[in-house]
Short mmCIF file of C-alpha atoms and ligand atoms in Angstrom, two decimals:
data_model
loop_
_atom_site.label_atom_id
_atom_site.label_comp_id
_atom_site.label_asym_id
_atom_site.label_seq_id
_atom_site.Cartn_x
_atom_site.Cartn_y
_atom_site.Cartn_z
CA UNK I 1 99.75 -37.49 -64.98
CA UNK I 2 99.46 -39.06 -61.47
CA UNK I 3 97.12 -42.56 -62.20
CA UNK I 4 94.34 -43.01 -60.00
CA UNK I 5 92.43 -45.94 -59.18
CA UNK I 6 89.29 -46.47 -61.72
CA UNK I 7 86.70 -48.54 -60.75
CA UNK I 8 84.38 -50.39 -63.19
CA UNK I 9 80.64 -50.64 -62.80
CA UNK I 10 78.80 -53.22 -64.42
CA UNK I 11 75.59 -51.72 -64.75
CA UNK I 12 71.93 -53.76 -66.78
CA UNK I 13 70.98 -50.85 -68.95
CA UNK I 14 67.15 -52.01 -68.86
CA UNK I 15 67.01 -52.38 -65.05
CA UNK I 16 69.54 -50.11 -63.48
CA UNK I 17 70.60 -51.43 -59.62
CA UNK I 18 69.19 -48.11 -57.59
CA UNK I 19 72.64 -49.08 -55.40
CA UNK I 20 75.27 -48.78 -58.03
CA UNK I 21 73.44 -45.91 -59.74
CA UNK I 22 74.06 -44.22 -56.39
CA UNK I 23 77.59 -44.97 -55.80
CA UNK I 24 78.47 -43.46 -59.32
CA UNK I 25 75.84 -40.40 -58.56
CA UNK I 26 78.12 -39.87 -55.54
CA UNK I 27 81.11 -39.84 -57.71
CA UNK I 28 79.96 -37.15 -59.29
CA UNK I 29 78.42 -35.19 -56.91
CA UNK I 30 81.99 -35.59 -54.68
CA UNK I 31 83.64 -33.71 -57.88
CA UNK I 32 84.62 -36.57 -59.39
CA UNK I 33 84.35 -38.63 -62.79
CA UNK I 34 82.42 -40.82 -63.98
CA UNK I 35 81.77 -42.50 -67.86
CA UNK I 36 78.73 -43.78 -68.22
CA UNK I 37 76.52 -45.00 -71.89
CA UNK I 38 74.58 -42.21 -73.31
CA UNK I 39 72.30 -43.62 -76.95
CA UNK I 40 75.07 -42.21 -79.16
CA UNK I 41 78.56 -42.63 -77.39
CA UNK I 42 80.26 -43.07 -74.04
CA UNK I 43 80.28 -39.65 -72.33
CA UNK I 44 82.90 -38.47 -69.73
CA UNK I 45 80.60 -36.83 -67.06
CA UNK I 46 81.50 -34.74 -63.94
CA UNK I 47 79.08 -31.59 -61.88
CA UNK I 48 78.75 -29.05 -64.73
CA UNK I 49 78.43 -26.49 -61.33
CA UNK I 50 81.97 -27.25 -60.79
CA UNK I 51 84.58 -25.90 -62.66
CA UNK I 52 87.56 -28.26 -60.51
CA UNK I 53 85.53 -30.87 -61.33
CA UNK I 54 84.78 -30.05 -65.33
CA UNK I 55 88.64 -29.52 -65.61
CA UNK I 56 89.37 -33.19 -64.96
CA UNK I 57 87.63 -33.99 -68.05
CA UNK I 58 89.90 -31.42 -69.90
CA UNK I 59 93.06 -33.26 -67.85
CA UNK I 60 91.85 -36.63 -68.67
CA UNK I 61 90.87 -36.79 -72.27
CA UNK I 62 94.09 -34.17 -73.22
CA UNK I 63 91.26 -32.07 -74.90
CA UNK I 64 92.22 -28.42 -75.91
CA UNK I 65 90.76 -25.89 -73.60
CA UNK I 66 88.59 -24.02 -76.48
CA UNK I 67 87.02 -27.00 -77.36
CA UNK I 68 83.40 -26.94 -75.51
CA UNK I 69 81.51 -29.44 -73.60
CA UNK I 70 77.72 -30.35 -73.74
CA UNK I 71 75.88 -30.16 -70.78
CA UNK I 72 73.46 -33.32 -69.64
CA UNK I 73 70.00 -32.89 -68.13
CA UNK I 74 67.66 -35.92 -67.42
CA UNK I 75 64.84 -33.57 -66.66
CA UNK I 76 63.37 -30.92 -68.86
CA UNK I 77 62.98 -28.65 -66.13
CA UNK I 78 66.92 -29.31 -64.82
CA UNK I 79 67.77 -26.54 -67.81
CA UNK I 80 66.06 -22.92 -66.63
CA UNK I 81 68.97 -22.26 -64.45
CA UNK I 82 71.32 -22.81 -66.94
CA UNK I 83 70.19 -20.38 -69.59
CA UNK I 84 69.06 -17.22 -69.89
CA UNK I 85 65.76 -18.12 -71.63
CA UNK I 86 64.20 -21.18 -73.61
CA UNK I 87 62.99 -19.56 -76.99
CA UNK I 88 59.98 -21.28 -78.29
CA UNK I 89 61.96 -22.55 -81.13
CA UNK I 90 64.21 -24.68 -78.64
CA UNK I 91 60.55 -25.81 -76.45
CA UNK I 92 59.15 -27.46 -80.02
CA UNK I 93 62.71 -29.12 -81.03
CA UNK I 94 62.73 -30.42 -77.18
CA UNK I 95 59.13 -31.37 -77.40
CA UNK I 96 59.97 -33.32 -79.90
CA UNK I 97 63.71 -35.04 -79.82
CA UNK I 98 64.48 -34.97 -76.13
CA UNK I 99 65.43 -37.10 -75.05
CA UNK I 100 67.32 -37.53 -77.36
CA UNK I 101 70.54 -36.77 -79.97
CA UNK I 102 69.96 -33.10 -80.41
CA UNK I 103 71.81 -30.73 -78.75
CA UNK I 104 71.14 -27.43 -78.63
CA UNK I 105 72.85 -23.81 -78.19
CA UNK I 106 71.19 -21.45 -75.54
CA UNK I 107 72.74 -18.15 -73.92
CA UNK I 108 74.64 -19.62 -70.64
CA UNK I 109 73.34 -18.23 -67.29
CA UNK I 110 76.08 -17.50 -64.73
CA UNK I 111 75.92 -20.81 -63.15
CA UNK I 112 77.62 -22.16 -66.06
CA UNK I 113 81.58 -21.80 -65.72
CA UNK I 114 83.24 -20.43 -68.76
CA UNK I 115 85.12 -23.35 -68.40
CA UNK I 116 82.79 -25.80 -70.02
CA UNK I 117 81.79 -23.13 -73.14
CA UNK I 118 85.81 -22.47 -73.57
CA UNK I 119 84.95 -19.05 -73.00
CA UNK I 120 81.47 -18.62 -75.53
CA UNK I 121 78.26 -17.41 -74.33
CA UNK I 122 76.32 -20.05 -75.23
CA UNK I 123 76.35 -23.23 -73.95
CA UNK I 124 75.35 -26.53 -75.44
CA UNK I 125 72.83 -29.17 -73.79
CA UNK I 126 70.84 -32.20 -74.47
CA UNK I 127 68.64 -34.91 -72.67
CA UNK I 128 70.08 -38.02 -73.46
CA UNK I 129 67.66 -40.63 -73.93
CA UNK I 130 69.06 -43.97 -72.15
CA UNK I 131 67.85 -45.32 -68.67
CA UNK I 132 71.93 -45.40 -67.26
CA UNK I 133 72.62 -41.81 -68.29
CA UNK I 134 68.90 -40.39 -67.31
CA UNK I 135 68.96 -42.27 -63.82
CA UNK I 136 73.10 -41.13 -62.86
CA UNK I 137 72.16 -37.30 -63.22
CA UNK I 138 68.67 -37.76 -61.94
CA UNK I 139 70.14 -39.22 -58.98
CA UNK I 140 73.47 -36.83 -59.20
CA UNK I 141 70.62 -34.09 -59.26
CA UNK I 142 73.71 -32.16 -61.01
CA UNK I 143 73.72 -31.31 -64.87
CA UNK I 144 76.23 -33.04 -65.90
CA UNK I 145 78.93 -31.79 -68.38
CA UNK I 146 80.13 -34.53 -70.47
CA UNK I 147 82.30 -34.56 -73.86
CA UNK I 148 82.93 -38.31 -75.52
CA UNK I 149 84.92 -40.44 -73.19
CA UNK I 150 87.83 -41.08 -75.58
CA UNK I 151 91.42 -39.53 -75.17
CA UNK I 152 90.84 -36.36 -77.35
CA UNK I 153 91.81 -37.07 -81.05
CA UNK I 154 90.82 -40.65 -80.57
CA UNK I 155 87.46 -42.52 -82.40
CA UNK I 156 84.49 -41.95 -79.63
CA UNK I 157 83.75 -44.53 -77.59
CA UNK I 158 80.26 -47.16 -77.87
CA UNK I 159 81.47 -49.68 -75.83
CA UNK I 160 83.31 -49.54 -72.33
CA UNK I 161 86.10 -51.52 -73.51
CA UNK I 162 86.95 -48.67 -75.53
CA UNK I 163 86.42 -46.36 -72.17
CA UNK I 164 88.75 -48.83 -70.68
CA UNK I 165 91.63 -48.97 -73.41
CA UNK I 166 91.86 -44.77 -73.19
CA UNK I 167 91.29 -43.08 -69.70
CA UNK I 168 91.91 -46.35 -67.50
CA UNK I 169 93.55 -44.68 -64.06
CA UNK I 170 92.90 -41.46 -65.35
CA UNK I 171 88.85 -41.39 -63.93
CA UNK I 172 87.28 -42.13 -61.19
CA UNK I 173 84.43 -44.71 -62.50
CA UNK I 174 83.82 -46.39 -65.78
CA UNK I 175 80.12 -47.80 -65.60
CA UNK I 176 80.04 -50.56 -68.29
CA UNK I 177 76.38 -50.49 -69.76
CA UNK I 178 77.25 -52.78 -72.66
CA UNK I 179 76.84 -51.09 -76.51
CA UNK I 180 75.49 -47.97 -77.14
CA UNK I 181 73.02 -47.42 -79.85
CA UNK I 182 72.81 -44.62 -82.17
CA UNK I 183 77.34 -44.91 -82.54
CA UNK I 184 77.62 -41.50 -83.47
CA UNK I 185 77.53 -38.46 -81.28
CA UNK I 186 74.91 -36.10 -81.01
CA UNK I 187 73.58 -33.35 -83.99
CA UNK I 188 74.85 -29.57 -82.66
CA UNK I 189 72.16 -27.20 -83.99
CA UNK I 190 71.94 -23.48 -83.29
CA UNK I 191 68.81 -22.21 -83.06
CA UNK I 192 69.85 -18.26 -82.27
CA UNK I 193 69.98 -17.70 -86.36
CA UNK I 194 66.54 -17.24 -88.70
CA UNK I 195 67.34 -20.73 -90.27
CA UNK I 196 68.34 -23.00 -87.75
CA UNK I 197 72.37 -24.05 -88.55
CA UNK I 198 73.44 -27.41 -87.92
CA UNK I 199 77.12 -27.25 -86.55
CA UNK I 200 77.78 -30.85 -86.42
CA UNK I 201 75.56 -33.53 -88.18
CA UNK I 202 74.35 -36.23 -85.57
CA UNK I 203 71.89 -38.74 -84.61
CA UNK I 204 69.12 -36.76 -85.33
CA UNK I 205 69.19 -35.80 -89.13
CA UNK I 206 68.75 -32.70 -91.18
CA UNK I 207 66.04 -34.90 -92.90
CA UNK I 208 64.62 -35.02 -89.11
CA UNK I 209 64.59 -31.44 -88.31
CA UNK I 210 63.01 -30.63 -91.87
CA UNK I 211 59.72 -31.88 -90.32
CA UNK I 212 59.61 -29.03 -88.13
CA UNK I 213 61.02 -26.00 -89.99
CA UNK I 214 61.07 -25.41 -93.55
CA UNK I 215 64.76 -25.42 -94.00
CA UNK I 216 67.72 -25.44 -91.96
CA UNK I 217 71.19 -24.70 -93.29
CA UNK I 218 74.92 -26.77 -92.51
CA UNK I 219 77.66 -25.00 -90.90
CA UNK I 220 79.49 -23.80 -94.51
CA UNK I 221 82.90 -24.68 -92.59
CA UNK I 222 81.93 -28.13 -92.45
CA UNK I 223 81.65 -28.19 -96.49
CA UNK I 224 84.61 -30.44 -98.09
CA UNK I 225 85.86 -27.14 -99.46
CA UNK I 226 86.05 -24.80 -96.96
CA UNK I 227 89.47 -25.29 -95.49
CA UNK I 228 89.33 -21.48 -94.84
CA UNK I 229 86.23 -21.19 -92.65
CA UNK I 230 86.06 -21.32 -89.42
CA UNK I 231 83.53 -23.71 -87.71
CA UNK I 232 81.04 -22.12 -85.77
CA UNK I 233 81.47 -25.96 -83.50
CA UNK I 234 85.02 -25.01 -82.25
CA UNK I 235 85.42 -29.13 -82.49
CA UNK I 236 85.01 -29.30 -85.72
CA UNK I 237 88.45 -27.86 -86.73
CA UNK I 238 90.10 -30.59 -85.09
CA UNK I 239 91.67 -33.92 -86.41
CA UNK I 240 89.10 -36.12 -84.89
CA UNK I 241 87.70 -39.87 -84.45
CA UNK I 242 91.34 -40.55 -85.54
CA UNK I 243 92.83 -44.23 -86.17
CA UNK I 244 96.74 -44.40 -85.40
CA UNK I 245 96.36 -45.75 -89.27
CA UNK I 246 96.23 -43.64 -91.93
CA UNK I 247 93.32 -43.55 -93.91
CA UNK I 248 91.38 -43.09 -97.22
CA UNK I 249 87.64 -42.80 -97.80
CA UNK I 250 86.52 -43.57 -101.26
CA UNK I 251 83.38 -41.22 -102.59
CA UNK I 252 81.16 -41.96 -105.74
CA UNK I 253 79.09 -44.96 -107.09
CA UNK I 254 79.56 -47.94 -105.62
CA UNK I 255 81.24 -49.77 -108.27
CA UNK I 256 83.24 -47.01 -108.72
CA UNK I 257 84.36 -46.86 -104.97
CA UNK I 258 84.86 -51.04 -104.90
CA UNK I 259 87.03 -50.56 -108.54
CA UNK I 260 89.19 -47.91 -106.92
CA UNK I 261 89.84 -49.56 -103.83
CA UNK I 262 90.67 -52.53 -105.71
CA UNK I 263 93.66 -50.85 -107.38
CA UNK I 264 94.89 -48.72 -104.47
CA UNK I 265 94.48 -51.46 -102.43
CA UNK I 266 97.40 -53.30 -104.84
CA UNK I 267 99.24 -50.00 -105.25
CA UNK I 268 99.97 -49.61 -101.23
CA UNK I 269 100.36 -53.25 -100.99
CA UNK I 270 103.13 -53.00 -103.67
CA UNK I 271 104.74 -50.63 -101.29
CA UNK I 272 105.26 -52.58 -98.59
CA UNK I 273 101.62 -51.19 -96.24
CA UNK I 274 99.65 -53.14 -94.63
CA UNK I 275 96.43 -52.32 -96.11
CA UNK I 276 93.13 -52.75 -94.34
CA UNK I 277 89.69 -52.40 -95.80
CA UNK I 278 86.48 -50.97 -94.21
CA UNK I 279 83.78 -52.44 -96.78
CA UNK I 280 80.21 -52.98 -96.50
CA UNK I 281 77.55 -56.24 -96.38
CA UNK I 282 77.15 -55.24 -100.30
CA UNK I 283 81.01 -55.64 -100.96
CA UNK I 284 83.10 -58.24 -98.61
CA UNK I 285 83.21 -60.66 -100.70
CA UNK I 286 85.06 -58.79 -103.86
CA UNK I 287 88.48 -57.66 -102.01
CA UNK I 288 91.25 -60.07 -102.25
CA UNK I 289 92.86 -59.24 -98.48
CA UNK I 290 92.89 -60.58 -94.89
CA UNK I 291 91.99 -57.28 -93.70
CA UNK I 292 88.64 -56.98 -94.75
CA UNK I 293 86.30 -55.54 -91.99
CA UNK I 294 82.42 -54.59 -93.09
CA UNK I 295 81.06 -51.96 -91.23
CA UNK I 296 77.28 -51.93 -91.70
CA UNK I 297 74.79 -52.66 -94.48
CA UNK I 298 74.19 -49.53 -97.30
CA UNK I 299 71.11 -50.64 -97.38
CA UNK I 300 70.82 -49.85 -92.90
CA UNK I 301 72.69 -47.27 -92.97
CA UNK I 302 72.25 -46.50 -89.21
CA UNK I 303 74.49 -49.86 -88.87
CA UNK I 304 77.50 -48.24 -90.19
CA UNK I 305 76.90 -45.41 -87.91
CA UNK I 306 76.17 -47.89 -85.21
CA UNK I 307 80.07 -49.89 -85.87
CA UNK I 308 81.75 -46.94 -87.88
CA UNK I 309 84.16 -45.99 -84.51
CA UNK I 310 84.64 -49.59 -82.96
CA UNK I 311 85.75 -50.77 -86.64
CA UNK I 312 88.23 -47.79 -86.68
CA UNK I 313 89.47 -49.31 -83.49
CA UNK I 314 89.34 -52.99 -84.57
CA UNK I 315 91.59 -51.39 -87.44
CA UNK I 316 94.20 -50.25 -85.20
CA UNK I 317 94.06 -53.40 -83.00
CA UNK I 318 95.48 -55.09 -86.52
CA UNK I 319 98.23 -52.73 -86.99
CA UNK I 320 97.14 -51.67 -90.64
CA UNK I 321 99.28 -48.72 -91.89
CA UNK I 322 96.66 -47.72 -94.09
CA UNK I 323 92.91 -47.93 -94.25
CA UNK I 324 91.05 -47.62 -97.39
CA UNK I 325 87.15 -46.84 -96.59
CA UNK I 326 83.74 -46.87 -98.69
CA UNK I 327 82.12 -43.89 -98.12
CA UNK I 328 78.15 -43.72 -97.63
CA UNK I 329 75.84 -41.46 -99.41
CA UNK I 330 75.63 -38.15 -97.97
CA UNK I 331 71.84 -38.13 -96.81
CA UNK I 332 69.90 -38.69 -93.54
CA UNK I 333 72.33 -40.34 -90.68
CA UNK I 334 74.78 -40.55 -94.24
CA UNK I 335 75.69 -36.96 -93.73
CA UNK I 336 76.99 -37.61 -90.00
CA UNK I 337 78.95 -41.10 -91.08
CA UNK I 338 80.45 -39.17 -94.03
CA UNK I 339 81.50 -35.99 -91.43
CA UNK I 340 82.83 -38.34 -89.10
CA UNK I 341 85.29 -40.80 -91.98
CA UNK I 342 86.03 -37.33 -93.21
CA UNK I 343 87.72 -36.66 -89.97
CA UNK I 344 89.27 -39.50 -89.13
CA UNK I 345 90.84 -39.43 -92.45
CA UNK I 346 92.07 -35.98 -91.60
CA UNK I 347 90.23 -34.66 -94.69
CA UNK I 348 91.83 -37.39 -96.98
CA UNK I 349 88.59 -38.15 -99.22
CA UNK I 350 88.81 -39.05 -102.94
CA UNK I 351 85.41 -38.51 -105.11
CA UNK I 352 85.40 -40.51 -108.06
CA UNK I 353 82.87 -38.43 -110.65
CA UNK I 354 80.94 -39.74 -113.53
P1 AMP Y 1 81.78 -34.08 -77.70
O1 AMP Y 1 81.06 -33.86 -76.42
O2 AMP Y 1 83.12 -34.69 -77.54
O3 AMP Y 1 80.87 -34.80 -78.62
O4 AMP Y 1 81.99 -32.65 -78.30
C1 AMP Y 1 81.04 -31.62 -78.12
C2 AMP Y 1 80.83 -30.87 -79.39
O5 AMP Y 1 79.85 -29.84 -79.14
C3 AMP Y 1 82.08 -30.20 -79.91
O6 AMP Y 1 82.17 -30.39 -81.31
C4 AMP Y 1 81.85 -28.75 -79.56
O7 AMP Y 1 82.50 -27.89 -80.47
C5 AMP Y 1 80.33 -28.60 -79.63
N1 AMP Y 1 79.87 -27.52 -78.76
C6 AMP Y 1 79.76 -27.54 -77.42
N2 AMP Y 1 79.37 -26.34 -76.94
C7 AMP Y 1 79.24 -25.52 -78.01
C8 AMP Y 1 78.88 -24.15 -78.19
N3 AMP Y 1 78.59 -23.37 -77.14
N4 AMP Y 1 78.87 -23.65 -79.44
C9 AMP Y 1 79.18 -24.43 -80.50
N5 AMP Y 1 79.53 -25.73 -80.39
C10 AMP Y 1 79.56 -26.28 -79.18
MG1 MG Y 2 84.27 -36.05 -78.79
#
């Protein structure tokens, strides 16, 4: 791929400079590209209108064509020409989380190039809720499609030194906005069923949406077990959030976890790996290595899903061969931490029963 020059943007997230905002509008509005800080992760953006422009992002990241993008409003009203209608159900969820980590599944209008839904009828969108994000597409006046801005395969991006390392000279603009918050990427839910289905757990939680309807199921692809289902979130089936290293997570009680790491941790090292461990506040202190990173505090669990993908990083950065991980308990943000190790392990997960 032919490089191209990339500027960076250095952008105060609290007080966004109207100027800059406007150059990087421009950007976009030109057909260009442009990553900018969203609450959960960097996002690629370019005009959602434009299909040249929405294949950049496909060109840039290496993402497979089937793989859909989400669409980015900053104003509620910026999504009736997108759809075909806005059930109620969708008006109370966006009454309530946007802006905001949900995304949700509507039928596309035909403004929306088939492009961006790799080829579905429905297309996904969200208001993010960050003053850098909200302020680019307000000022674009575009929606704005825009998948993680990581190469595809890659741990998403929360900082734009991450932006930097991956699609340097292969975008237009970077805008630097510092660290995102949330660290992990939006919920997918789809709405169009009786019980709403969540496709991809995110930064709002099932826990969250539970206030509003009486239940609401998981995608059954995205259970441990179901190698043979496919996910209704064509992302899903992909090897994802992926270190170079390889990688272990470690499921169970949490003595159980810090015992078994203990002796794989020697076992690999035996072999000749270089091990590293992702460990928690609760455990750095019991591992005998120099490749100890912690990740959060169990007891803050929205820390580890604030770190989880710049630790993966930080991992690779060290040149471990292998990376032995504490997994979280599977509830509230838990259940979107534990989808995303999952992945980045490539579906390598040991549970240690009692
Ligand atoms: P990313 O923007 O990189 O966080 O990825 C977007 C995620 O949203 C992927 O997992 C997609 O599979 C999912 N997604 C986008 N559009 C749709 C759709 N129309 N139906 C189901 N999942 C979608
Ligand atoms: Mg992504």
């Amino acid at each position: 791929m032919k490089r191209i020059n990339t500027e960076v943007l250095k952008i105060d997230r609290n007080n966004p400079d109207k100027e800059k905002i406007k150059m990087a509008a421009d950007v976009i509005k030109n057909g260009g590209t442009v990553a900018f800080p969203t609450e959960t992760v960097y996002g690629l953006g370019a005009n959602a209108l434009d299909e040249k422009a929405v294949e950049k992002i496909f060109i840039a990241k290496g993402r497979p064509q089937d793989n859909p993008l989400i669409v980015h409003i900053g104003d509620v009203n910026q999504i009736y020409p997108l759809v075909e209608s806005v059930p109620e159900k969708a008006l109370k969820l966006m009454e309530r989380f946007w802006p905001g980590p949900l995304t949700l599944l509507f039928n596309k209008s035909d403004k929306i190039p088939s492009k961006i839904t790799g080829g579905l009828e429905t297309v996904a969108i969200r208001m993010p809720n960050h003053k850098i994000a909200v302020e680019l597409i307000k000022e674009a006046n575009l929606p704005v499609a825009a998948p993680s801005a990581n190469t595809s395969g890659k741990p998403s991006p929360t900082n734009a030194s991450h932006v930097i390392e991956d699609l340097m000279g292969k975008i237009d603009m970077i805008i630097d906005g510092g660290n995102t918050g949330v660290g992990v990427e939006s919920t997918v839910l789809d709405i169009s069923t009786d019980m709403p289905t969540i496709l991809r757990p995110g930064g709002i939680t099932k826990e969250d949406l539970l206030e509003i309807f009486p239940e609401v199921k998981i995608d059954p692809a995205l259970e441990k077990s179901s190698k043979d289902l496919k996910p209704k979130s064509p992302g899903q089936k992909y090897r994802h959030y992926s270190p170079n290293a390889q990688m272990i997570v470690i499921q169970g009680e949490l003595q159980e976890i810090s015992q078994s790491i203990k002796e794989l941790l020697k076992e690999y090292e035996e072999k000749g790996l270089k091990v590293g461990i992702m460990a928690t506040e609760q455990t750095k202190n019991i591992y005998e290595s120099k490749n100890v990173i912690v990740v959060g505090d169990r007891d803050r669990p929205e820390t580890i899903a604030a770190n989880l993908f710049k630790v993966l990083r930080e991992f690779d950065k060290k040149g471990v061969d292998l990376i032995l991980a504490e997994g979280v308990e599977e509830s509230g943000i838990g259940m979107a931490i534990m989808n995303r190790m999952r992945k980045a392990a490539g579906g390598n997960v040991k549970t240690i029963e009692n």
